mmCIF file of C-alpha atoms in Angstrom:
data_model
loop_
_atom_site.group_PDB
_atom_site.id
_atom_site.type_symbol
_atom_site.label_atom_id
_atom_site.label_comp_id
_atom_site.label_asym_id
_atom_site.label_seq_id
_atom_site.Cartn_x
_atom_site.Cartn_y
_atom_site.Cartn_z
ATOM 1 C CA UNK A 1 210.104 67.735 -70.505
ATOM 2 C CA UNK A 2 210.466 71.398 -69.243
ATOM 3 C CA UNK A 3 213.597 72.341 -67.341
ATOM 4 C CA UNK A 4 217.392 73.425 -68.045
ATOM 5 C CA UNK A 5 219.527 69.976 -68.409
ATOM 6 C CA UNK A 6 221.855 71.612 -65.682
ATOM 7 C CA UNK A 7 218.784 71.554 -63.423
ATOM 8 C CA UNK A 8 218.005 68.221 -64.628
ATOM 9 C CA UNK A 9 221.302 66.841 -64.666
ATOM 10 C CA UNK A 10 223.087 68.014 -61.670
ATOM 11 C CA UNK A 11 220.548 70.083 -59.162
ATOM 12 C CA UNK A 12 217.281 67.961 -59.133
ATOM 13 C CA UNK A 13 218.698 64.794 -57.367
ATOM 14 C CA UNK A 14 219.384 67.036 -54.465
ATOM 15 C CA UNK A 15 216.076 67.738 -53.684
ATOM 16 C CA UNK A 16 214.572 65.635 -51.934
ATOM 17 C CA UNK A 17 218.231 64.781 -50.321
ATOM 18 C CA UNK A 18 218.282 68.056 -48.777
ATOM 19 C CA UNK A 19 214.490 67.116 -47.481
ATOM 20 C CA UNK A 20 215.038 64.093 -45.954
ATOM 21 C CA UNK A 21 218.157 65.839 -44.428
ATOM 22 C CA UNK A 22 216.183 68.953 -43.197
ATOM 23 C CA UNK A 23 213.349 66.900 -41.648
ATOM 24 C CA UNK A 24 216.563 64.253 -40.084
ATOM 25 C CA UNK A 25 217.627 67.438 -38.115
ATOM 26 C CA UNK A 26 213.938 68.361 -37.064
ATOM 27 C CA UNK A 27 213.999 64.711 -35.735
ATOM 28 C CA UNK A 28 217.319 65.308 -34.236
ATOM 29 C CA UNK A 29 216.115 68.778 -32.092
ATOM 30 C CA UNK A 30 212.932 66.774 -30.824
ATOM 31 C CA UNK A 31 215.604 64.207 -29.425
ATOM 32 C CA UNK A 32 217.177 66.919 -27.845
ATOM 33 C CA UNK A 33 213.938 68.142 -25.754
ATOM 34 C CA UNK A 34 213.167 64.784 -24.805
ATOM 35 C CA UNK A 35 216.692 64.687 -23.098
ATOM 36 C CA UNK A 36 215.664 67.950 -21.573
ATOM 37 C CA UNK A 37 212.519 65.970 -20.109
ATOM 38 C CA UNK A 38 214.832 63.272 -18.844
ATOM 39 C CA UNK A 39 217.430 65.416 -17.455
ATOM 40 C CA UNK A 40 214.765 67.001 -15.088
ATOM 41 C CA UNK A 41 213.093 63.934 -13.971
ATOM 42 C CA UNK A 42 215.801 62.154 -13.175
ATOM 43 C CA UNK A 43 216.667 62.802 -9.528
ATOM 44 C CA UNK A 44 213.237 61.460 -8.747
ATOM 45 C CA UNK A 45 212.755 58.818 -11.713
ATOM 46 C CA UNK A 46 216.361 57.044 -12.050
ATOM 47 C CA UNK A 47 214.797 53.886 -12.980
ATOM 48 C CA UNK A 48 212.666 55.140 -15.712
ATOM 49 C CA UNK A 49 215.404 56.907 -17.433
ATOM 50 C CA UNK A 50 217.684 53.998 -16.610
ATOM 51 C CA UNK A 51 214.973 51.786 -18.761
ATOM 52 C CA UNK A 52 215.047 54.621 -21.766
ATOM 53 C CA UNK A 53 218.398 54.550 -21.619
ATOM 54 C CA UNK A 54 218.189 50.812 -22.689
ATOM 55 C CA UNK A 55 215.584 50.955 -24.960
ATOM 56 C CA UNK A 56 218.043 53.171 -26.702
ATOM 57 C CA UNK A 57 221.540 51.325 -26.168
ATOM 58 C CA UNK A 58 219.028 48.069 -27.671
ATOM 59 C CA UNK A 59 217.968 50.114 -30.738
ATOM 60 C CA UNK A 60 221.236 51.247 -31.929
ATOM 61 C CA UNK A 61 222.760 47.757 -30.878
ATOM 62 C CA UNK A 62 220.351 46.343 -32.946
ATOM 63 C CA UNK A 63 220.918 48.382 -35.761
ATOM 64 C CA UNK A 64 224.632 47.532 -35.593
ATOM 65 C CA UNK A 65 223.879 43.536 -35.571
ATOM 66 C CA UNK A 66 221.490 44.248 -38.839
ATOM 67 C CA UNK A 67 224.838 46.148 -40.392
ATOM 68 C CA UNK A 68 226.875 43.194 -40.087
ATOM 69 C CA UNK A 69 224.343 40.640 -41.558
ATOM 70 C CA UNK A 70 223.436 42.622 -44.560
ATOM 71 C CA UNK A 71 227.369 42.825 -45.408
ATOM 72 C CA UNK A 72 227.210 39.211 -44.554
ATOM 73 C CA UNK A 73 230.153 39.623 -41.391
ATOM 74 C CA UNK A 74 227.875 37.341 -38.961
ATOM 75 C CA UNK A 75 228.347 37.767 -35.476
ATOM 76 C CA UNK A 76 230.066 36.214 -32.906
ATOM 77 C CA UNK A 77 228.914 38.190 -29.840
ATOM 78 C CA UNK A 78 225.621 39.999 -28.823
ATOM 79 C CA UNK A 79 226.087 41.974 -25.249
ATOM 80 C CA UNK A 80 223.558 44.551 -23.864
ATOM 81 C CA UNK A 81 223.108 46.060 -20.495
ATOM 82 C CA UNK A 82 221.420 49.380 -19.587
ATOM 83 C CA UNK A 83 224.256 51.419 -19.974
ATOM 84 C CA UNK A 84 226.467 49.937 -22.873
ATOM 85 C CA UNK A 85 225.736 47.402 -25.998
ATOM 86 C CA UNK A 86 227.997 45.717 -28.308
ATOM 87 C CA UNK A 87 228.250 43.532 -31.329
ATOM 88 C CA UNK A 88 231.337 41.019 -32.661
ATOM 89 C CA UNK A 89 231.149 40.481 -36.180
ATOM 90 C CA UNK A 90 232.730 36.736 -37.183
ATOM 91 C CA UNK A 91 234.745 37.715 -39.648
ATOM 92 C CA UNK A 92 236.359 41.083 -39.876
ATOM 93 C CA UNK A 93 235.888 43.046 -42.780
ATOM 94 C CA UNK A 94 237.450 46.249 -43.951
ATOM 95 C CA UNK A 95 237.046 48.663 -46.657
ATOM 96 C CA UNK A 96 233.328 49.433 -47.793
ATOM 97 C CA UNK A 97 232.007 46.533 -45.522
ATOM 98 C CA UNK A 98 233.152 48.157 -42.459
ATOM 99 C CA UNK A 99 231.668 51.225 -43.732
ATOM 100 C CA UNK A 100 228.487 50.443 -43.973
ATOM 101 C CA UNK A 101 228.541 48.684 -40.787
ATOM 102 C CA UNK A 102 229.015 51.813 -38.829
ATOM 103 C CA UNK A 103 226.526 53.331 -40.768
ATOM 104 C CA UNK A 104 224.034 51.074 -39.550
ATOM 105 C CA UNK A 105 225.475 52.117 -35.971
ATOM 106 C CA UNK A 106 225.371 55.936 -36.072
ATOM 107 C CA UNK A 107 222.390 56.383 -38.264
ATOM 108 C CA UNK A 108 220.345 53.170 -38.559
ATOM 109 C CA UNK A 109 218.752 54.323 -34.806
ATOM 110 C CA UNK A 110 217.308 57.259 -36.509
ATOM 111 C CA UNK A 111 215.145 55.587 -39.020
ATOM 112 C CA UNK A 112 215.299 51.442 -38.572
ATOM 113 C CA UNK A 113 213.311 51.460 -35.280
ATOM 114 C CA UNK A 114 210.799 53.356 -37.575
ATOM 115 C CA UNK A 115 210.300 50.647 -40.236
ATOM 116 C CA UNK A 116 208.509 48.525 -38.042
ATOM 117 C CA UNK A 117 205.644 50.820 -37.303
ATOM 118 C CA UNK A 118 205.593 51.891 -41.142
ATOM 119 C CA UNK A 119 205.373 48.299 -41.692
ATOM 120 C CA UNK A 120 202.201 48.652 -39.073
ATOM 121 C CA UNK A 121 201.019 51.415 -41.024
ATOM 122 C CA UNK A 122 200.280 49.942 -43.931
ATOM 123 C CA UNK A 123 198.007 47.204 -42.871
ATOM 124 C CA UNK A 124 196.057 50.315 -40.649
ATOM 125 C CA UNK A 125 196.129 53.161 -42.405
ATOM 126 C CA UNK A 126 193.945 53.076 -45.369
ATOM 127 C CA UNK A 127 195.775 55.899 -47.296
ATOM 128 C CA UNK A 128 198.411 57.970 -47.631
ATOM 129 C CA UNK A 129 201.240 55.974 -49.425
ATOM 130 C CA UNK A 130 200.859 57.861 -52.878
ATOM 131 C CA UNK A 131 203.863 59.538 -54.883
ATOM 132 C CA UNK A 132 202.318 62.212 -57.078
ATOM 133 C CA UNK A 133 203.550 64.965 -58.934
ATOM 134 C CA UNK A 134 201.567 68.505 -58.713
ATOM 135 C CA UNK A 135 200.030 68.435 -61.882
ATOM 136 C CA UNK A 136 201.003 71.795 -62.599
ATOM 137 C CA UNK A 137 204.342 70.847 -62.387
ATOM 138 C CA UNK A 138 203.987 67.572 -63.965
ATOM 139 C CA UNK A 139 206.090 69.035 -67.200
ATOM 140 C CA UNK A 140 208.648 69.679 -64.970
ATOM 141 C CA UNK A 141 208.755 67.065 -62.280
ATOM 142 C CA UNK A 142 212.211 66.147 -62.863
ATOM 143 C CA UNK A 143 213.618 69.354 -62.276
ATOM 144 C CA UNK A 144 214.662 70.353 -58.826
ATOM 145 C CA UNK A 145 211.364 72.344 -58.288
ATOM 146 C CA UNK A 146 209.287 69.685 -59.173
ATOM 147 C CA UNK A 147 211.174 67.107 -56.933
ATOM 148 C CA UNK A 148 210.976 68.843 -54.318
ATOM 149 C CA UNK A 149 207.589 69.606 -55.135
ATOM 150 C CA UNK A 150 206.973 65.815 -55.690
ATOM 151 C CA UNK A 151 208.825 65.055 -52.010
ATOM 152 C CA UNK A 152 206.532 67.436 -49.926
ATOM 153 C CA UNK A 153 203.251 66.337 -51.928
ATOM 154 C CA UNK A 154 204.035 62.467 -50.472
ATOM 155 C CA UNK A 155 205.073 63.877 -47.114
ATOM 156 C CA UNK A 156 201.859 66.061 -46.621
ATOM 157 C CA UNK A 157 199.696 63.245 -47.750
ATOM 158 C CA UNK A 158 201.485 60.845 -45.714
ATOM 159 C CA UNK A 159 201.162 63.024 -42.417
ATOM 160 C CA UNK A 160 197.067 63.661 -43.464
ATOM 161 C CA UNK A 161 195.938 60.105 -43.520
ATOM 162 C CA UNK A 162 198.752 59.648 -40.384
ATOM 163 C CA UNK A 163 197.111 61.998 -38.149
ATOM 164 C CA UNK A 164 194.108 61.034 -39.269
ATOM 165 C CA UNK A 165 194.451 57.870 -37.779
ATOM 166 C CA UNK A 166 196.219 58.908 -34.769
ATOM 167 C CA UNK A 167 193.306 60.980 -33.769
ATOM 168 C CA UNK A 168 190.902 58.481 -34.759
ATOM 169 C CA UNK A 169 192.926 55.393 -33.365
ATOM 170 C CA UNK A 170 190.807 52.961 -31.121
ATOM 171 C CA UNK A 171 192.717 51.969 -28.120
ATOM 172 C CA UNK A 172 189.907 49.204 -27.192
ATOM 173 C CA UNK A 173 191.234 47.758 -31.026
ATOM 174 C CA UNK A 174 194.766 45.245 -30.449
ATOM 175 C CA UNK A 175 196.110 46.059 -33.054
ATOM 176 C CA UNK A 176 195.682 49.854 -32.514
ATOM 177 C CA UNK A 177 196.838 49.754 -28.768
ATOM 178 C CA UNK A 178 199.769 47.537 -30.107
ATOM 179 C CA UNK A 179 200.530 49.923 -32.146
ATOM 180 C CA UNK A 180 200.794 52.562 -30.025
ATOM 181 C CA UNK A 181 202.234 50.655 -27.293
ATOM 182 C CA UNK A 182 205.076 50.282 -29.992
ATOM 183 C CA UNK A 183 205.278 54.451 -30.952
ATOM 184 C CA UNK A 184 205.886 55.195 -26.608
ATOM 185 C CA UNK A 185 208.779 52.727 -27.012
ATOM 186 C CA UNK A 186 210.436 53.779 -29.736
ATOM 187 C CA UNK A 187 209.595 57.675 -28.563
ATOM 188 C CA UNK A 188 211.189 56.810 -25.664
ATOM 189 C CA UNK A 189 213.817 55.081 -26.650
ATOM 190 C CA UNK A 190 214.792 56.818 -29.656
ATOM 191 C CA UNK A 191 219.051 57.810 -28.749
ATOM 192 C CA UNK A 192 220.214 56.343 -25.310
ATOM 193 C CA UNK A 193 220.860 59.596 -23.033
ATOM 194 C CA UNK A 194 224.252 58.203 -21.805
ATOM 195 C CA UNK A 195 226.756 55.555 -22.493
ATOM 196 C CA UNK A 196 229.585 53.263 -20.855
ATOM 197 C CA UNK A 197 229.321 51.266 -17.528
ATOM 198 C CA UNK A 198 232.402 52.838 -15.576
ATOM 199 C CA UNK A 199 232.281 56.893 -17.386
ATOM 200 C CA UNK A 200 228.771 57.705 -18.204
ATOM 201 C CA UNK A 201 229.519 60.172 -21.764
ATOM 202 C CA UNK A 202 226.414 62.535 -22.156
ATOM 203 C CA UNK A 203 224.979 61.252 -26.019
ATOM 204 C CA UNK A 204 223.540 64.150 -27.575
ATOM 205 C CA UNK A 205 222.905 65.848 -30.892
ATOM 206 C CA UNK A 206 226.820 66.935 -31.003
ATOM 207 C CA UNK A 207 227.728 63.423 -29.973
ATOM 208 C CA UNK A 208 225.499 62.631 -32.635
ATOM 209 C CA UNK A 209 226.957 64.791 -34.849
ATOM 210 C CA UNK A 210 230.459 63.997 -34.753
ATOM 211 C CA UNK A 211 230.401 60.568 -34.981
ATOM 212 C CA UNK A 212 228.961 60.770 -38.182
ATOM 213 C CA UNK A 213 231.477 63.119 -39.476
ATOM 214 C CA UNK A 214 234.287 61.086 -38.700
ATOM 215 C CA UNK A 215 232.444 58.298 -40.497
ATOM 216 C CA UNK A 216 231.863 60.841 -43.672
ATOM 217 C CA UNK A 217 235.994 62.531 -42.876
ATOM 218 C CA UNK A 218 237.166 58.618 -42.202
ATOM 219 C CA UNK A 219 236.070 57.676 -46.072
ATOM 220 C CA UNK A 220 235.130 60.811 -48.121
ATOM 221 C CA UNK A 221 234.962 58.455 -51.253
ATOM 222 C CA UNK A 222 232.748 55.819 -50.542
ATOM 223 C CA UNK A 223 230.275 59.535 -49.192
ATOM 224 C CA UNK A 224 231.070 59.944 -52.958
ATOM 225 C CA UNK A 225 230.098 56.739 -54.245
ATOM 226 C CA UNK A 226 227.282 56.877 -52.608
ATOM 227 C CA UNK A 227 225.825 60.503 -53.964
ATOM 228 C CA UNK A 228 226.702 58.943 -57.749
ATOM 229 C CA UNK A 229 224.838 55.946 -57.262
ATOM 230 C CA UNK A 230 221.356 57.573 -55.644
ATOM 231 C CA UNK A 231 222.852 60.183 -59.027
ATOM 232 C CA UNK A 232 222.371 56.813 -61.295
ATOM 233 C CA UNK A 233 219.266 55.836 -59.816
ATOM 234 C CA UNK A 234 217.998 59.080 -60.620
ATOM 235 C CA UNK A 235 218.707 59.384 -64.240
ATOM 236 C CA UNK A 236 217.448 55.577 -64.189
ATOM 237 C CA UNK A 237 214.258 57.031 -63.012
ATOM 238 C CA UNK A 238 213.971 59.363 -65.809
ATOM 239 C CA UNK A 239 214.628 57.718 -68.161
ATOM 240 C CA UNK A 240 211.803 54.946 -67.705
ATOM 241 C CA UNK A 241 209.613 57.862 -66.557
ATOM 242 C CA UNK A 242 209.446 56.877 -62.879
ATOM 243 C CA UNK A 243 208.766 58.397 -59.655
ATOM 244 C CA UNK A 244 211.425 55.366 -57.975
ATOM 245 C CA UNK A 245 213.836 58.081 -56.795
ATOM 246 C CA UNK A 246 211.683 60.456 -55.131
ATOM 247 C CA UNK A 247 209.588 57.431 -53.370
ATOM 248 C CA UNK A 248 213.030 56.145 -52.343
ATOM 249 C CA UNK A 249 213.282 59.419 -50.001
ATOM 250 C CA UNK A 250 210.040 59.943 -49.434
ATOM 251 C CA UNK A 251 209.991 56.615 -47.554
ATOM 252 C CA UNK A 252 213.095 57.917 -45.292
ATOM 253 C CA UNK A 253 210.778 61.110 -44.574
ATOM 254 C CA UNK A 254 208.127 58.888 -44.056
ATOM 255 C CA UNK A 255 210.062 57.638 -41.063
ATOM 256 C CA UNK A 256 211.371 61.105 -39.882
ATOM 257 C CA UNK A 257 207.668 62.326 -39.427
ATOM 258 C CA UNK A 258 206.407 58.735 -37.831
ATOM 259 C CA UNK A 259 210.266 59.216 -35.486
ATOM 260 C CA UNK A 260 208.971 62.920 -34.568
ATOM 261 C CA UNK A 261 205.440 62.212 -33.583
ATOM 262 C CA UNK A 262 206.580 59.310 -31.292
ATOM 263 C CA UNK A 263 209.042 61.283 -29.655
ATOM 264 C CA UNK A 264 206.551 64.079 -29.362
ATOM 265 C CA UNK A 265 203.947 61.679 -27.800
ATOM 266 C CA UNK A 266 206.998 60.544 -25.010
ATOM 267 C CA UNK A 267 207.474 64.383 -24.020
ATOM 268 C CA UNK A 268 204.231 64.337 -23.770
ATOM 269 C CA UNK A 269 204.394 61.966 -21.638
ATOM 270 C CA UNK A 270 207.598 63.155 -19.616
ATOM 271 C CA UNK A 271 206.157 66.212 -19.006
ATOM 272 C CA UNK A 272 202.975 64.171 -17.557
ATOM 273 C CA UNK A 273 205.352 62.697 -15.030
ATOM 274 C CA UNK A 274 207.395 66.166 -14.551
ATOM 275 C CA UNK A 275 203.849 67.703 -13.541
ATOM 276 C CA UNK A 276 202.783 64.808 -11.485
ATOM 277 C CA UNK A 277 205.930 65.113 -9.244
ATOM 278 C CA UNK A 278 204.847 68.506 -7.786
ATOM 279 C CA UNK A 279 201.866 66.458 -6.390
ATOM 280 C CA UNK A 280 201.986 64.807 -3.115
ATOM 281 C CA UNK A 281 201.703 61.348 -2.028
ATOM 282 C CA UNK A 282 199.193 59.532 -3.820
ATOM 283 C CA UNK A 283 197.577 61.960 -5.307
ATOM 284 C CA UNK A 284 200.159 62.294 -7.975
ATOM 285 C CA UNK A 285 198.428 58.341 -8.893
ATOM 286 C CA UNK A 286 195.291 60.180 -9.826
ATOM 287 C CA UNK A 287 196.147 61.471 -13.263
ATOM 288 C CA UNK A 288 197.423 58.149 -14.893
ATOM 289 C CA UNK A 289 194.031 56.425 -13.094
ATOM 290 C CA UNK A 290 192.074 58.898 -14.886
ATOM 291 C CA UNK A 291 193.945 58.488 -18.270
ATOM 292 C CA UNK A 292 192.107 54.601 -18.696
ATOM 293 C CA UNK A 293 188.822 55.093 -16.392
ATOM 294 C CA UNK A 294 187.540 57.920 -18.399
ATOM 295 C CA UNK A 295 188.974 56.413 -22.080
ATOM 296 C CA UNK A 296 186.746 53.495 -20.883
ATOM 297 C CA UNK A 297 183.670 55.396 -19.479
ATOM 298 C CA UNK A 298 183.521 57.324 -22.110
ATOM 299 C CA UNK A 299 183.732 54.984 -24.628
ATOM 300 C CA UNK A 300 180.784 53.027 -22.577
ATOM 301 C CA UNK A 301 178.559 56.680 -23.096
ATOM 302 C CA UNK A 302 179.363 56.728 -26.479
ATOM 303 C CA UNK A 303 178.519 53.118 -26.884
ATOM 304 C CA UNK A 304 174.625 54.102 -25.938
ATOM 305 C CA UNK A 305 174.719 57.285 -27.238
ATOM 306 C CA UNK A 306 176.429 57.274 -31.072
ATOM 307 C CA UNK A 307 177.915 60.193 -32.025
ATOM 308 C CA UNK A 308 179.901 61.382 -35.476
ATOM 309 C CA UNK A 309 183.912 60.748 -34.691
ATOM 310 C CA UNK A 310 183.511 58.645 -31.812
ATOM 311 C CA UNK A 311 186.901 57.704 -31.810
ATOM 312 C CA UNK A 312 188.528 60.879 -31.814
ATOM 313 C CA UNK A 313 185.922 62.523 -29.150
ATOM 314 C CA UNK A 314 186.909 59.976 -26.443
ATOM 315 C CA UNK A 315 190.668 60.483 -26.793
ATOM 316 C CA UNK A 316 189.852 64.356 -26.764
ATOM 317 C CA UNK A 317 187.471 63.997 -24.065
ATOM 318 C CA UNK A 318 190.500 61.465 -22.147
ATOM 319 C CA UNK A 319 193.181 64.300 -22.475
ATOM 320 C CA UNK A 320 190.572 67.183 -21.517
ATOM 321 C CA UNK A 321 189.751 64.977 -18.325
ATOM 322 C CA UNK A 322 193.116 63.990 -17.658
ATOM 323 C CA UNK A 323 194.601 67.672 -17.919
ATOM 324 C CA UNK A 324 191.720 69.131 -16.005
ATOM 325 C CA UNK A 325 192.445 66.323 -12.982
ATOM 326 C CA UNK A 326 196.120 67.226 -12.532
ATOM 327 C CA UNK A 327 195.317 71.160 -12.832
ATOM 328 C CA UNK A 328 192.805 70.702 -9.655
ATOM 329 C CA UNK A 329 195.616 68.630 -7.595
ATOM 330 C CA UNK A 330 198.362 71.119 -8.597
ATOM 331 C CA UNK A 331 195.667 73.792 -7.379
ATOM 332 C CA UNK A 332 194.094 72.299 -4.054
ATOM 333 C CA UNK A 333 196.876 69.384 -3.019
ATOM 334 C CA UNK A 334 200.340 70.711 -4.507
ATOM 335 C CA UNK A 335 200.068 74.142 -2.890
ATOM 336 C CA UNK A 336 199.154 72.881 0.446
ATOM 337 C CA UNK A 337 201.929 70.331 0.254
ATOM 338 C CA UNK A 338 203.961 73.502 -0.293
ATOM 339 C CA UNK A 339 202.487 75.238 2.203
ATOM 340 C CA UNK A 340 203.192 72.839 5.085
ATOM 341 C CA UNK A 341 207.080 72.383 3.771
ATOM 342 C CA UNK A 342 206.972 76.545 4.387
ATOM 343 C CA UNK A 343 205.579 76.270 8.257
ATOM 344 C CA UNK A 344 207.735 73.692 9.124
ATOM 345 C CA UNK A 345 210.809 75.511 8.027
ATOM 346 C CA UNK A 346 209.749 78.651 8.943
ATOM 347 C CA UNK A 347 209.034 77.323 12.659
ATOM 348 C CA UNK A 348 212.203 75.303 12.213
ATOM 349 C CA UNK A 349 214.072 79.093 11.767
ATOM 350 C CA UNK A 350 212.499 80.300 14.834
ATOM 351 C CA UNK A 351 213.758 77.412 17.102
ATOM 352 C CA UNK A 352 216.793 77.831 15.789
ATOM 353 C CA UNK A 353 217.014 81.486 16.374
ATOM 354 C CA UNK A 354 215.626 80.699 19.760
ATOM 355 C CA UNK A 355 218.254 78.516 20.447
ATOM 356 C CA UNK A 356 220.869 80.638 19.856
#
């Protein structure tokens, strides 16, 4: 085993740590746009974001009821409404109990909700699950280097067999349309965007933020605990010669990069709608008609026809079709719509100045 025993000892559990914390606040800035997306729809789409809104207050509710039953509180009350959720525990516990409750509230959101499709994952995706050491580095894969070496290894092949099927995913398949049925709502529902019935409080990435350091600044110790025991587990590790501890994190990144795509799939979406709104009457339908017509028809040509990647040419082909549809009614509808709102104010003014 190659490595200083201060590396060993003290600076190679923080590796992959420090990953799963740098891709948490990667996660936590794609959060942030999609607010941005829901902040400018939301004069014309109240209901929509009202509904995101829930899916989040239901997530971290959730998440908070799963807190109390694993330190075995039980719970009394379950209430949820679209702008406020809360759970009663049955008994009321203190101390390290009470702890980890709230740590199921503030950051449970960010990766339970995740599990489920991971869970998904690994009856759909073939590959992609393996913890391996660099074999150049496997004299020193418990040093910090090769941890961190070891995390990003698990992470890269996780995201190449998870793109892999997301651009090869058959939407005609259940299971795959279940599937992603399941990434739009967690995407969209990933943090609620506001809280409280009576005063709405804006929840957002410093909101976030400082909840969880009161929870750390609340109980520095059990913060403390916590490092020595992942610490233990560690050393356990390497002793028995294990990769345990990094597959431990690499699961938690795991759900960071499965959290990002499916909030990058919902701005995708957003910004669908966003684009749409410029469009007048129903025209603006157009573009989410096209999205399953030409998945379907094209599917039907490829049906006849094989080609290689059949799969991933009809979603390409779907997008490519669906993008070049709304680009011709921005072009030919949206700036007529325009044009019409300019005459009649324009021959508005003149009355006006006629008037007078």
């Amino acid at each position: 085993m190659e490595g200083s025993p201060i590396d060993i000892v003290i600076f190679a559990p923080l590796a992959p740590i420090l990953g799963v914390l740098l891709f948490w606040f990667i996660q936590l800035a794609f959060i942030e746009s999609e607010k941005y997306f829901l902040d400018k729809i939301r004069p014309r789409h109240e209901p929509l974001c009202r509904f995101t809104n829930f899916l989040g207050v239901l997530f971290q509710t959730i998440c908070h009821a799963l807190g109390y039953t694993v330190t075995k509180s039980g719970i009394s009350d379950f209430y949820i409404s679209v702008n406020y959720g809360r759970v009663a525990p049955k008994k009321e516990k203190k101390g390290i109990f009470e702890w980890i409750s709230n740590v199921f509230l503030f950051i449970g959101p960010f990766f339970i909700p995740a599990c489920l499709l991971l869970l998904f994952l690994f009856f759909l995706m073939p590959g992609g699950f393996e913890i391996t050491t660099p074999a150049q580095l496997i004299d020193w894969k418990y040093t910090f280097a090769g941890q961190i070496n070891t995390f990003g290894t698990s992470l890269y092949a996780f995201s190449q067999g998870f793109f892999s099927f997301l651009f090869n995913i058959d939407l005609l398949h259940p299971a795959h349309f279940g599937f992603m049925f399941l990434m739009i709502f967690l995407g969209m529902g990933m943090r609620p965007s506001y809280i409280g019935e009576k005063k709405q409080e804006k929840v957002d990435m410093i909101y976030d933020l400082r909840n969880i350091w009161h929870l750390i600044a609340h109980k520095p110790l059990y913060l403390i605990l916590l490092f020595l025991m992942s610490y233990v587990f560690f050393y356990i590790s390497l002793f028995l010669d294990q990769n345990w501890y990094v597959a431990l994190f690499s699961i938690f990144g795991w759900l960071s990069i499965i959290s990002i795509t499916s909030i990058l799939i919902a701005n995708m979406i957003l910004l669908l709608i966003k684009t749409t709104d410029e469009i007048p009457s129903y025209w603006k339908l157009i573009p989410y008609i096209t999205i399953p017509v030409s998945y379907i028809l094209i599917r039907l040509l490829f049906f006849y026809f094989p080609v290689d990647f059949t799969n991933s040419a009809s979603l390409l082909a779907t997008i490519l079709c669906t993008g070049l549809v709304t680009f011709l009614l921005l072009k030919y509808k949206a700036d007529k719509f325009k044009t019409r709102i300019h005459i009649k104010l324009f021959k508005k003014k003149d009355k006006d100045e006629k008037d007078e």
